[in-house]
PDB file of C-alpha atoms in Angstrom:
ATOM      1  CA  GLY A   1     167.115 261.231  71.796  1.00  0.00           C
ATOM      2  CA  VAL A   2     165.768 264.334  70.143  1.00  0.00           C
ATOM      3  CA  MET A   3     165.076 267.624  71.813  1.00  0.00           C
ATOM      4  CA  ARG A   4     162.817 270.194  70.113  1.00  0.00           C
ATOM      5  CA  ASN A   5     163.602 273.928  70.558  1.00  0.00           C
ATOM      6  CA  HIS A   6     160.584 276.118  69.714  1.00  0.00           C
ATOM      7  CA  ILE A   7     161.805 279.650  69.038  1.00  0.00           C
ATOM      8  CA  LYS A   8     159.419 282.575  68.672  1.00  0.00           C
ATOM      9  CA  CYS A   9     160.638 286.094  68.062  1.00  0.00           C
ATOM     10  CA  SER A  10     158.633 288.767  69.935  1.00  0.00           C
ATOM     11  CA  LYS A  11     159.284 291.668  67.470  1.00  0.00           C
ATOM     12  CA  SER A  12     158.738 289.761  64.217  1.00  0.00           C
ATOM     13  CA  ALA A  13     156.609 286.902  62.915  1.00  0.00           C
ATOM     14  CA  TYR A  14     159.621 284.538  63.011  1.00  0.00           C
ATOM     15  CA  ASP A  15     158.577 281.179  64.514  1.00  0.00           C
ATOM     16  CA  CYS A  16     160.447 277.911  64.115  1.00  0.00           C
ATOM     17  CA  HIS A  17     161.215 274.503  65.528  1.00  0.00           C
ATOM     18  CA  GLU A  18     164.809 273.245  65.651  1.00  0.00           C
ATOM     19  CA  ASP A  19     165.537 269.692  66.606  1.00  0.00           C
ATOM     20  CA  GLU A  20     168.853 268.561  68.183  1.00  0.00           C
ATOM     21  CA  GLU A  21     170.094 265.134  69.177  1.00  0.00           C
ATOM     22  CA  PHE A  22     171.209 264.302  72.733  1.00  0.00           C
ATOM     23  CA  PHE A  23     172.467 261.346  74.662  1.00  0.00           C
ATOM     24  CA  SER A  24     173.002 262.950  78.061  1.00  0.00           C
ATOM     25  CA  LEU A  25     171.714 266.009  79.922  1.00  0.00           C
ATOM     26  CA  ASN A  26     173.419 268.376  82.366  1.00  0.00           C
ATOM     27  CA  LEU A  27     171.014 269.358  85.121  1.00  0.00           C
ATOM     28  CA  GLU A  28     171.594 272.150  87.695  1.00  0.00           C
ATOM     29  CA  VAL A  29     171.326 270.982  91.339  1.00  0.00           C
ATOM     30  CA  LYS A  30     171.661 274.208  93.320  1.00  0.00           C
ATOM     31  CA  GLY A  31     168.319 275.699  94.111  1.00  0.00           C
ATOM     32  CA  HIS A  32     166.390 272.536  93.361  1.00  0.00           C
ATOM     33  CA  ASN A  33     164.993 269.887  95.698  1.00  0.00           C
ATOM     34  CA  ASP A  34     164.901 266.974  93.369  1.00  0.00           C
ATOM     35  CA  ILE A  35     165.473 265.821  89.775  1.00  0.00           C
ATOM     36  CA  TYR A  36     161.973 266.874  88.672  1.00  0.00           C
ATOM     37  CA  ASP A  37     162.720 270.509  89.865  1.00  0.00           C
ATOM     38  CA  SER A  38     165.906 270.371  87.769  1.00  0.00           C
ATOM     39  CA  PHE A  39     164.021 269.146  84.709  1.00  0.00           C
ATOM     40  CA  ASP A  40     161.459 271.902  85.160  1.00  0.00           C
ATOM     41  CA  ALA A  41     164.305 274.491  85.199  1.00  0.00           C
ATOM     42  CA  TYR A  42     166.068 272.922  82.265  1.00  0.00           C
ATOM     43  CA  LEU A  43     162.947 272.953  80.070  1.00  0.00           C
ATOM     44  CA  LYS A  44     161.569 276.298  81.305  1.00  0.00           C
ATOM     45  CA  GLU A  45     160.808 278.927  78.662  1.00  0.00           C
ATOM     46  CA  LYS A  46     163.690 281.318  78.413  1.00  0.00           C
ATOM     47  CA  LYS A  47     164.185 284.756  76.942  1.00  0.00           C
ATOM     48  CA  ILE A  48     167.078 284.758  74.438  1.00  0.00           C
ATOM     49  CA  ASP A  49     168.546 286.845  71.608  1.00  0.00           C
ATOM     50  CA  TYR A  50     168.176 284.791  68.441  1.00  0.00           C
ATOM     51  CA  ASP A  51     169.932 285.371  65.120  1.00  0.00           C
ATOM     52  CA  THR A  52     167.293 284.837  62.370  1.00  0.00           C
ATOM     53  CA  LYS A  53     169.978 285.149  59.634  1.00  0.00           C
ATOM     54  CA  LYS A  54     167.659 287.274  57.430  1.00  0.00           C
ATOM     55  CA  ILE A  55     166.560 289.906  59.988  1.00  0.00           C
ATOM     56  CA  GLY A  56     169.487 289.616  62.369  1.00  0.00           C
ATOM     57  CA  LEU A  57     169.478 289.465  66.194  1.00  0.00           C
ATOM     58  CA  GLN A  58     165.968 289.460  67.618  1.00  0.00           C
ATOM     59  CA  PRO A  59     164.562 289.141  71.129  1.00  0.00           C
ATOM     60  CA  ALA A  60     162.867 285.760  71.385  1.00  0.00           C
ATOM     61  CA  LYS A  61     161.516 283.051  73.678  1.00  0.00           C
ATOM     62  CA  ARG A  62     162.814 279.492  73.573  1.00  0.00           C
ATOM     63  CA  LYS A  63     160.895 276.500  74.933  1.00  0.00           C
ATOM     64  CA  LYS A  64     162.363 272.993  74.922  1.00  0.00           C
ATOM     65  CA  LYS A  65     160.499 269.639  74.792  1.00  0.00           C
ATOM     66  CA  PHE A  66     161.506 266.020  74.314  1.00  0.00           C
ATOM     67  CA  VAL A  67     160.460 264.592  70.978  1.00  0.00           C
ATOM     68  CA  GLN A  68     162.213 261.219  71.336  1.00  0.00           C
ATOM     69  CA  ILE A  69     164.086 259.870  74.330  1.00  0.00           C
ATOM     70  CA  PRO A  70     167.168 257.544  74.177  1.00  0.00           C
ATOM     71  CA  PRO A  71     166.880 254.027  75.553  1.00  0.00           C
ATOM     72  CA  VAL A  72     169.625 254.848  78.136  1.00  0.00           C
ATOM     73  CA  LEU A  73     169.755 258.391  79.481  1.00  0.00           C
ATOM     74  CA  PHE A  74     172.866 259.728  81.263  1.00  0.00           C
ATOM     75  CA  LEU A  75     172.245 262.609  83.682  1.00  0.00           C
ATOM     76  CA  GLN A  76     175.128 264.786  84.868  1.00  0.00           C
ATOM     77  CA  LEU A  77     174.192 266.597  88.017  1.00  0.00           C
ATOM     78  CA  GLU A  78     176.045 269.872  88.037  1.00  0.00           C
ATOM     79  CA  ARG A  79     177.186 270.135  91.695  1.00  0.00           C
ATOM     80  CA  HIS A  80     180.219 272.333  90.980  1.00  0.00           C
ATOM     81  CA  ILE A  81     179.420 276.005  90.724  1.00  0.00           C
ATOM     82  CA  LYS A  82     181.774 278.658  89.384  1.00  0.00           C
ATOM     83  CA  ASP A  83     182.886 281.136  92.083  1.00  0.00           C
ATOM     84  CA  LEU A  84     181.819 284.502  90.616  1.00  0.00           C
ATOM     85  CA  LYS A  85     184.315 286.416  92.773  1.00  0.00           C
ATOM     86  CA  GLN A  86     187.438 284.512  91.800  1.00  0.00           C
ATOM     87  CA  ARG A  87     186.163 283.374  88.321  1.00  0.00           C
ATOM     88  CA  THR A  88     188.752 280.591  88.205  1.00  0.00           C
ATOM     89  CA  THR A  89     187.627 278.267  90.983  1.00  0.00           C
ATOM     90  CA  PHE A  90     184.620 276.061  91.434  1.00  0.00           C
ATOM     91  CA  MET A  91     182.764 275.477  94.672  1.00  0.00           C
ATOM     92  CA  LYS A  92     180.952 272.201  95.293  1.00  0.00           C
ATOM     93  CA  TYR A  93     177.302 272.333  96.226  1.00  0.00           C
ATOM     94  CA  ASN A  94     176.563 269.673  98.860  1.00  0.00           C
ATOM     95  CA  GLY A  95     172.846 270.358  99.537  1.00  0.00           C
ATOM     96  CA  LYS A  96     170.282 267.630  99.853  1.00  0.00           C
ATOM     97  CA  TYR A  97     168.956 266.430  96.460  1.00  0.00           C
ATOM     98  CA  LYS A  98     166.478 263.619  95.760  1.00  0.00           C
ATOM     99  CA  TYR A  99     166.277 261.312  92.734  1.00  0.00           C
ATOM    100  CA  PRO A 100     163.743 258.515  92.416  1.00  0.00           C
ATOM    101  CA  GLU A 101     164.317 254.871  91.564  1.00  0.00           C
ATOM    102  CA  VAL A 102     161.857 255.283  88.672  1.00  0.00           C
ATOM    103  CA  LEU A 103     161.985 258.483  86.633  1.00  0.00           C
ATOM    104  CA  ASP A 104     158.834 259.338  84.612  1.00  0.00           C
ATOM    105  CA  LEU A 105     159.444 262.037  81.984  1.00  0.00           C
ATOM    106  CA  THR A 106     155.998 261.855  80.325  1.00  0.00           C
ATOM    107  CA  LYS A 107     155.072 265.450  81.220  1.00  0.00           C
ATOM    108  CA  TYR A 108     158.172 266.750  79.454  1.00  0.00           C
ATOM    109  CA  MET A 109     157.371 265.088  76.086  1.00  0.00           C
ATOM    110  CA  ASP A 110     156.137 267.160  73.170  1.00  0.00           C
ATOM    111  CA  LYS A 111     152.344 266.698  73.205  1.00  0.00           C
ATOM    112  CA  GLU A 112     152.229 266.613  69.324  1.00  0.00           C
ATOM    113  CA  ILE A 113     154.339 263.459  69.251  1.00  0.00           C
ATOM    114  CA  LYS A 114     152.815 260.127  70.211  1.00  0.00           C
ATOM    115  CA  ASN A 115     155.611 257.988  71.586  1.00  0.00           C
ATOM    116  CA  THR A 116     154.009 254.594  72.341  1.00  0.00           C
ATOM    117  CA  ILE A 117     157.010 252.453  71.303  1.00  0.00           C
ATOM    118  CA  ASN A 118     159.488 253.840  73.868  1.00  0.00           C
ATOM    119  CA  PRO A 119     157.692 255.297  76.993  1.00  0.00           C
ATOM    120  CA  PRO A 120     159.721 257.986  78.754  1.00  0.00           C
ATOM    121  CA  ILE A 121     160.157 255.991  81.927  1.00  0.00           C
ATOM    122  CA  TYR A 122     163.622 255.204  83.295  1.00  0.00           C
ATOM    123  CA  HIS A 123     164.810 252.851  86.073  1.00  0.00           C
ATOM    124  CA  LEU A 124     167.852 254.114  87.948  1.00  0.00           C
ATOM    125  CA  PHE A 125     170.790 251.801  87.301  1.00  0.00           C
ATOM    126  CA  ALA A 126     173.928 253.380  88.727  1.00  0.00           C
ATOM    127  CA  VAL A 127     175.273 256.356  90.592  1.00  0.00           C
ATOM    128  CA  LEU A 128     178.834 257.662  90.102  1.00  0.00           C
ATOM    129  CA  THR A 129     180.183 259.608  93.057  1.00  0.00           C
ATOM    130  CA  GLN A 130     183.595 260.960  94.079  1.00  0.00           C
ATOM    131  CA  SER A 131     185.638 258.704  96.391  1.00  0.00           C
ATOM    132  CA  ASN A 132     185.866 261.471  99.014  1.00  0.00           C
ATOM    133  CA  CYS A 133     182.091 261.348  99.437  1.00  0.00           C
ATOM    134  CA  LEU A 134     182.041 258.019 101.323  1.00  0.00           C
ATOM    135  CA  GLY A 135     179.218 257.780 103.785  1.00  0.00           C
ATOM    136  CA  ASN A 136     177.196 260.766 102.593  1.00  0.00           C
ATOM    137  CA  ASP A 137     173.400 260.873 102.214  1.00  0.00           C
ATOM    138  CA  LYS A 138     173.559 260.121  98.475  1.00  0.00           C
ATOM    139  CA  ASP A 139     175.353 256.856  99.137  1.00  0.00           C
ATOM    140  CA  ASN A 140     172.978 255.923 101.911  1.00  0.00           C
ATOM    141  CA  ASP A 141     169.944 256.631  99.694  1.00  0.00           C
ATOM    142  CA  ALA A 142     171.501 254.540  96.931  1.00  0.00           C
ATOM    143  CA  ARG A 143     172.248 251.605  99.255  1.00  0.00           C
ATOM    144  CA  LYS A 144     168.653 251.531 100.501  1.00  0.00           C
ATOM    145  CA  ALA A 145     167.325 251.158  96.927  1.00  0.00           C
ATOM    146  CA  LYS A 146     169.413 247.936  96.422  1.00  0.00           C
ATOM    147  CA  ILE A 147     168.657 247.867  92.665  1.00  0.00           C
ATOM    148  CA  PHE A 148     171.682 249.614  91.167  1.00  0.00           C
ATOM    149  CA  TYR A 149     175.373 250.024  91.498  1.00  0.00           C
ATOM    150  CA  ILE A 150     177.410 252.725  93.210  1.00  0.00           C
ATOM    151  CA  TYR A 151     180.693 253.574  91.426  1.00  0.00           C
ATOM    152  CA  LYS A 152     183.406 255.680  93.043  1.00  0.00           C
ATOM    153  CA  ALA A 153     185.769 257.900  91.088  1.00  0.00           C
ATOM    154  CA  PHE A 154     189.105 259.210  92.199  1.00  0.00           C
ATOM    155  CA  ASN A 155     191.369 261.247  89.935  1.00  0.00           C
ATOM    156  CA  GLY A 156     189.716 259.956  86.762  1.00  0.00           C
ATOM    157  CA  VAL A 157     189.788 256.234  87.813  1.00  0.00           C
ATOM    158  CA  VAL A 158     186.439 254.489  88.370  1.00  0.00           C
ATOM    159  CA  PHE A 159     186.275 251.634  90.860  1.00  0.00           C
TER     160      PHE A 159
END
């Protein structure tokens, strides 16, 4: 797929679009109720410092939109959060998080682009979880759907 970054500097007239290719997305889980909340956070306008090459570092705002989506989208849900006190360990976030069987990303598409060939609608196919998560809510939700596979991973081996 293609993601468009719209960057607008607040102290100069610099305004540009940068496109980048992607095949998967990393979405934050902590602080979000469902996958749509995570998409909202991922695509939210952010204040950044942008190097314009000619003028140098400038305060700017960056907004992301999908221009083109891949036929298969891999979503990595970031459940491991870096412990800010120790800075070397990660803590696993085990809060409740919802994901639908059908994911409609229409509202996240760039409005200037008409994408009639490949609509931004995905059907959930598989869920990969750690083997020590047997019997958790995520597995139970997945089993109720009965339309996709649940894969378990343990020490880098998927079964």
